[in-house]
Tab-separated table of C-alpha atoms in Angstrom:
chain	number	residue	atom	x	y	z
A	1	UNK	CA	139.869	99.795	290.772
A	2	UNK	CA	141.122	100.496	294.811
A	3	UNK	CA	143.599	103.719	295.966
A	4	UNK	CA	146.192	102.427	297.597
A	5	UNK	CA	149.389	103.582	299.647
A	6	UNK	CA	152.353	102.064	300.266
A	7	UNK	CA	155.244	103.297	301.890
A	8	UNK	CA	158.881	102.423	300.212
A	9	UNK	CA	157.306	102.412	296.606
A	10	UNK	CA	160.747	103.115	294.799
A	11	UNK	CA	163.124	99.337	295.525
A	12	UNK	CA	163.168	95.943	295.277
A	13	UNK	CA	158.685	94.384	297.143
A	14	UNK	CA	157.875	97.647	297.546
A	15	UNK	CA	158.442	99.268	293.204
A	16	UNK	CA	158.174	95.687	292.304
A	17	UNK	CA	153.774	95.296	294.410
A	18	UNK	CA	153.562	99.306	293.209
A	19	UNK	CA	154.302	98.270	289.335
A	20	UNK	CA	152.251	94.954	289.569
A	21	UNK	CA	149.172	97.064	291.262
A	22	UNK	CA	149.779	99.714	288.686
A	23	UNK	CA	149.198	97.495	286.128
A	24	UNK	CA	145.796	96.565	286.948
A	25	UNK	CA	145.129	100.423	287.268
A	26	UNK	CA	144.999	100.940	290.576
A	27	UNK	CA	145.814	104.563	291.782
A	28	UNK	CA	148.225	104.878	293.831
A	29	UNK	CA	150.039	106.500	296.345
A	30	UNK	CA	153.894	106.786	297.361
A	31	UNK	CA	155.151	107.611	300.345
A	32	UNK	CA	158.508	108.458	300.183
A	33	UNK	CA	162.320	110.321	300.976
A	34	UNK	CA	163.160	110.634	298.147
A	35	UNK	CA	160.817	112.405	295.667
A	36	UNK	CA	163.892	112.926	292.874
A	37	UNK	CA	164.411	108.972	292.490
A	38	UNK	CA	160.740	108.496	293.294
A	39	UNK	CA	159.692	110.831	289.828
A	40	UNK	CA	161.758	108.780	287.630
A	41	UNK	CA	160.927	105.592	288.543
A	42	UNK	CA	157.440	106.576	286.989
A	43	UNK	CA	158.839	106.841	284.026
A	44	UNK	CA	159.216	103.858	283.364
A	45	UNK	CA	155.587	102.239	285.257
A	46	UNK	CA	153.222	101.501	283.632
A	47	UNK	CA	149.689	104.083	284.260
A	48	UNK	CA	151.664	107.172	285.777
A	49	UNK	CA	149.184	109.005	285.376
A	50	UNK	CA	147.456	107.094	288.290
A	51	UNK	CA	150.325	107.532	290.858
A	52	UNK	CA	150.428	110.511	293.549
A	53	UNK	CA	153.860	111.294	295.120
A	54	UNK	CA	154.330	112.156	298.925
A	55	UNK	CA	157.249	113.435	300.610
A	56	UNK	CA	157.743	111.240	303.647
A	57	UNK	CA	160.613	109.792	305.765
A	58	UNK	CA	160.201	107.479	308.163
A	59	UNK	CA	163.178	107.823	310.052
A	60	UNK	CA	161.553	111.504	311.022
A	61	UNK	CA	158.125	111.554	313.132
A	62	UNK	CA	158.095	115.253	311.958
A	63	UNK	CA	158.242	114.608	308.089
A	64	UNK	CA	155.317	111.263	309.405
A	65	UNK	CA	153.077	113.200	310.238
A	66	UNK	CA	152.935	116.459	307.255
A	67	UNK	CA	153.077	113.457	305.110
A	68	UNK	CA	150.165	112.069	306.735
A	69	UNK	CA	148.519	115.993	306.797
A	70	UNK	CA	148.970	116.248	303.244
A	71	UNK	CA	147.103	112.658	302.507
A	72	UNK	CA	144.207	113.007	304.967
A	73	UNK	CA	143.677	117.274	302.637
A	74	UNK	CA	144.637	115.376	298.691
A	75	UNK	CA	142.295	112.309	299.944
A	76	UNK	CA	138.801	112.130	300.904
A	77	UNK	CA	138.895	108.026	300.926
A	78	UNK	CA	141.926	105.095	300.775
A	79	UNK	CA	141.478	101.063	300.166
A	80	UNK	CA	144.473	99.925	301.334
A	81	UNK	CA	147.707	101.195	303.160
A	82	UNK	CA	151.096	99.322	303.003
A	83	UNK	CA	153.427	99.876	305.560
A	84	UNK	CA	156.079	98.346	302.664
A	85	UNK	CA	159.597	100.434	303.911
A	86	UNK	CA	161.921	98.993	305.703
A	87	UNK	CA	166.097	98.708	306.640
A	88	UNK	CA	168.525	96.443	307.728
A	89	UNK	CA	172.019	98.138	309.278
A	90	UNK	CA	175.163	96.298	310.509
A	91	UNK	CA	175.672	99.622	312.600
A	92	UNK	CA	173.992	100.641	315.394
A	93	UNK	CA	172.174	104.221	314.543
A	94	UNK	CA	169.512	106.677	315.281
A	95	UNK	CA	167.071	108.751	313.561
A	96	UNK	CA	166.973	112.340	313.384
A	97	UNK	CA	164.807	111.774	316.454
A	98	UNK	CA	167.055	109.726	318.579
A	99	UNK	CA	165.169	106.465	318.393
A	100	UNK	CA	167.538	102.955	317.137
A	101	UNK	CA	166.486	102.542	313.476
A	102	UNK	CA	165.901	99.935	313.158
A	103	UNK	CA	162.700	100.572	315.457
A	104	UNK	CA	162.773	103.810	314.332
A	105	UNK	CA	161.572	102.701	310.363
A	106	UNK	CA	160.425	99.752	310.313
A	107	UNK	CA	157.963	100.510	313.308
A	108	UNK	CA	157.327	103.828	314.873
A	109	UNK	CA	156.980	105.763	311.209
A	110	UNK	CA	154.520	103.497	310.524
A	111	UNK	CA	152.614	103.668	313.392
A	112	UNK	CA	152.627	107.186	313.647
A	113	UNK	CA	151.269	106.999	310.348
A	114	UNK	CA	148.650	105.205	310.997
A	115	UNK	CA	147.790	106.897	314.253
A	116	UNK	CA	147.881	110.714	311.973
A	117	UNK	CA	145.581	108.653	309.509
A	118	UNK	CA	142.922	106.832	311.661
A	119	UNK	CA	139.986	109.451	311.052
A	120	UNK	CA	140.240	108.291	306.682
A	121	UNK	CA	141.290	104.645	307.614
A	122	UNK	CA	138.159	103.881	309.773
A	123	UNK	CA	135.802	106.133	306.841
A	124	UNK	CA	137.452	104.058	303.985
A	125	UNK	CA	137.440	100.618	306.516
A	126	UNK	CA	140.617	101.101	304.785
A	127	UNK	CA	142.604	97.689	304.519
A	128	UNK	CA	146.353	98.377	306.742
A	129	UNK	CA	149.476	95.429	305.002
A	130	UNK	CA	152.556	95.674	307.407
A	131	UNK	CA	155.480	93.636	305.830
A	132	UNK	CA	157.070	92.118	308.259
A	133	UNK	CA	159.333	89.239	308.230
A	134	UNK	CA	160.292	85.506	309.818
A	135	UNK	CA	163.107	86.919	310.948
A	136	UNK	CA	160.676	88.821	313.544
A	137	UNK	CA	160.642	85.121	315.530
A	138	UNK	CA	163.543	85.949	316.262
A	139	UNK	CA	162.801	88.800	318.341
A	140	UNK	CA	162.514	89.769	321.717
A	141	UNK	CA	161.090	93.073	322.912
A	142	UNK	CA	163.087	94.570	326.816
A	143	UNK	CA	161.171	97.140	326.814
A	144	UNK	CA	163.034	98.812	329.483
A	145	UNK	CA	166.092	98.204	326.284
A	146	UNK	CA	163.741	99.206	323.381
A	147	UNK	CA	166.424	101.268	321.734
A	148	UNK	CA	168.810	98.328	322.718
A	149	UNK	CA	172.130	101.014	324.202
A	150	UNK	CA	173.142	98.057	325.346
A	151	UNK	CA	173.553	94.803	323.841
A	152	UNK	CA	173.266	95.628	319.997
A	153	UNK	CA	173.560	93.311	317.200
A	154	UNK	CA	171.835	93.589	313.696
A	155	UNK	CA	169.790	89.660	314.185
A	156	UNK	CA	168.048	91.080	317.489
A	157	UNK	CA	167.418	94.470	316.428
A	158	UNK	CA	165.930	93.770	312.833
A	159	UNK	CA	164.429	90.655	314.848
A	160	UNK	CA	162.324	93.244	316.626
A	161	UNK	CA	161.978	95.535	314.266
A	162	UNK	CA	159.704	93.015	312.288
A	163	UNK	CA	158.150	91.260	315.695
A	164	UNK	CA	156.428	95.342	316.059
A	165	UNK	CA	155.279	94.613	312.852
A	166	UNK	CA	153.526	91.549	313.886
A	167	UNK	CA	151.959	92.803	316.776
A	168	UNK	CA	150.623	96.168	315.271
A	169	UNK	CA	149.205	93.955	313.539
A	170	UNK	CA	147.868	92.368	316.167
A	171	UNK	CA	146.656	95.474	317.912
A	172	UNK	CA	144.908	96.739	315.021
A	173	UNK	CA	142.827	93.674	313.995
A	174	UNK	CA	141.655	94.213	317.657
A	175	UNK	CA	140.519	97.692	317.504
A	176	UNK	CA	138.661	96.663	314.871
A	177	UNK	CA	140.630	97.473	311.876
A	178	UNK	CA	141.374	95.239	308.640
A	179	UNK	CA	144.669	94.534	309.268
A	180	UNK	CA	148.434	91.907	308.084
A	181	UNK	CA	151.481	91.422	308.300
A	182	UNK	CA	152.484	88.999	305.762
A	183	UNK	CA	157.015	87.693	305.704
A	184	UNK	CA	157.361	87.710	301.467
A	185	UNK	CA	160.662	86.176	301.631
A	186	UNK	CA	164.257	86.136	301.626
A	187	UNK	CA	164.772	88.219	298.154
A	188	UNK	CA	167.469	88.463	296.386
A	189	UNK	CA	167.870	93.051	296.115
A	190	UNK	CA	169.348	95.434	297.888
A	191	UNK	CA	167.907	95.012	300.909
A	192	UNK	CA	171.389	93.681	301.996
A	193	UNK	CA	173.523	96.842	301.059
A	194	UNK	CA	173.904	98.133	304.209
A	195	UNK	CA	175.920	94.576	305.683
A	196	UNK	CA	179.738	94.166	305.796
A	197	UNK	CA	181.665	91.678	306.579
A	198	UNK	CA	180.863	88.394	306.912
A	199	UNK	CA	176.945	89.559	306.914
A	200	UNK	CA	177.471	90.550	303.747
A	201	UNK	CA	179.203	87.084	302.039
A	202	UNK	CA	175.993	85.691	304.655
A	203	UNK	CA	173.526	87.205	302.496
A	204	UNK	CA	175.714	87.084	299.033
A	205	UNK	CA	175.767	83.066	299.305
A	206	UNK	CA	172.448	83.172	300.056
A	207	UNK	CA	171.580	85.051	296.516
A	208	UNK	CA	171.330	81.245	294.731
A	209	UNK	CA	167.735	80.475	297.287
A	210	UNK	CA	166.405	83.909	296.871
A	211	UNK	CA	163.037	85.675	296.153
A	212	UNK	CA	163.205	87.964	292.865
A	213	UNK	CA	161.757	91.180	294.105
A	214	UNK	CA	158.231	90.151	291.408
A	215	UNK	CA	158.056	87.059	293.732
A	216	UNK	CA	158.544	88.342	297.032
A	217	UNK	CA	155.452	90.615	295.946
A	218	UNK	CA	153.175	88.131	295.924
A	219	UNK	CA	151.253	87.434	299.531
A	220	UNK	CA	152.076	91.805	299.142
A	221	UNK	CA	149.488	92.215	295.842
A	222	UNK	CA	147.556	88.857	296.951
A	223	UNK	CA	146.774	90.929	300.777
A	224	UNK	CA	146.048	94.228	298.296
A	225	UNK	CA	142.909	92.678	296.943
A	226	UNK	CA	141.655	90.632	297.783
A	227	UNK	CA	138.737	90.316	300.170
A	228	UNK	CA	139.657	87.495	303.018
A	229	UNK	CA	137.078	86.285	305.544
A	230	UNK	CA	137.048	87.527	308.458
A	231	UNK	CA	138.714	85.044	310.730
A	232	UNK	CA	142.169	85.807	309.595
A	233	UNK	CA	141.736	89.417	309.921
A	234	UNK	CA	145.277	90.274	311.881
A	235	UNK	CA	146.453	87.086	310.603
A	236	UNK	CA	150.239	86.504	309.423
A	237	UNK	CA	151.004	85.305	305.278
A	238	UNK	CA	153.559	83.743	304.119
A	239	UNK	CA	153.914	82.197	300.312
A	240	UNK	CA	149.829	83.928	299.931
A	241	UNK	CA	148.802	81.287	302.429
A	242	UNK	CA	147.992	82.031	306.969
A	243	UNK	CA	150.604	80.362	308.836
A	244	UNK	CA	151.211	80.998	312.911
A	245	UNK	CA	153.314	83.499	314.148
A	246	UNK	CA	155.904	84.081	317.071
A	247	UNK	CA	154.593	83.111	320.501
A	248	UNK	CA	155.527	86.617	321.811
A	249	UNK	CA	153.271	87.886	319.047
A	250	UNK	CA	150.575	86.437	320.459
A	251	UNK	CA	150.783	88.081	323.486
A	252	UNK	CA	148.224	90.353	324.104
A	253	UNK	CA	150.270	92.000	327.279
A	254	UNK	CA	152.874	92.376	325.005
A	255	UNK	CA	151.066	94.136	321.823
A	256	UNK	CA	149.317	96.226	324.729
A	257	UNK	CA	152.962	97.466	325.770
A	258	UNK	CA	154.415	98.024	322.693
A	259	UNK	CA	151.259	100.380	321.860
A	260	UNK	CA	151.976	102.424	324.820
A	261	UNK	CA	154.980	102.740	324.726
A	262	UNK	CA	155.044	103.714	320.403
A	263	UNK	CA	152.290	105.804	321.930
A	264	UNK	CA	154.709	107.953	323.991
A	265	UNK	CA	157.845	107.711	322.480
A	266	UNK	CA	155.683	109.954	319.018
A	267	UNK	CA	154.370	111.731	321.983
A	268	UNK	CA	157.810	112.753	323.531
A	269	UNK	CA	159.781	113.585	320.482
A	270	UNK	CA	156.817	115.033	318.553
A	271	UNK	CA	155.891	117.622	321.515
A	272	UNK	CA	160.026	118.288	321.547
A	273	UNK	CA	160.206	118.710	317.734
A	274	UNK	CA	157.799	121.287	318.497
C-alpha cells in the first residue's frame, strides 16, 4: 500500500480521490486548511484510521512551511504527493502574503510545499501530481504583472494559475522528479460557488453536462496508483490518457522564468514574515 499526501481533501475531487485511495487501503496525509471539517469528513470515510491530518493553508506561505516541517518530522517516506487544492474567485483578491489569490492557492502554495519537501521527495522517489485544467490553454503569463494588478479578469487569473500548474510539472520532470499534471474534467461540485452574475449563470447552465466529483477524480487516482513509462514523465493527462498541453506550457524559457519568480517570491514573503 502507498503513503499519499493530498491537499484539498475535504471537498469535490479531492474528497472523492481521498475516499477511493482509502478504500484501496492506502495511508493518506491530509494537508488541509479546515481541521474541524477534515475530522468530520473522516467519520464517514473508509479506513479513517489510515489518515494523518496536518494543518495547511495554501493562501499563507508560513502555514505551508509549517505543514511541510510537520510532514517531514512525522514521515520518513512518501510515495505520492497530490497537489489537488484550488479555487476560483470573481473579484481580485489577495492572499495573506499580498499575492493574487488564484496564483497563491493554485500555484505558489504548492510550489513552496514541494520545495520544502525536496529531501523527502528525492529520498522516496515521490510521484508529484498537479491538478490543472484545460483552462491552462487560455493562460498567458505576464511576468511584469504576475498578480494581475492592471488587467484582472477571473478567466485570465484562473487560466494563468492552471498554466502555472503545467509549467511547474514540466520543470519538475526536467529537474529529475516524477511529475504529472491533469485536467479532471468540468466537475459538478462547489467549485463555482464563489462566482456571481453571468459566470454563476453559465456555471449553472453547464451543470447537466458536467462530470461527478468521483468521475473527475478518476485521472488523479489512475496517476497515483499506476507506474507509467518514463517517456510520459512531465506529461499532461485527460481521461487517464496523455494529451499535448499548450505551446506556452512546453516553452522551457517560460518554465524557468516561472520557477525563478516563484523562488524569489517565497523567499521574500517568508523573509518578511519571520
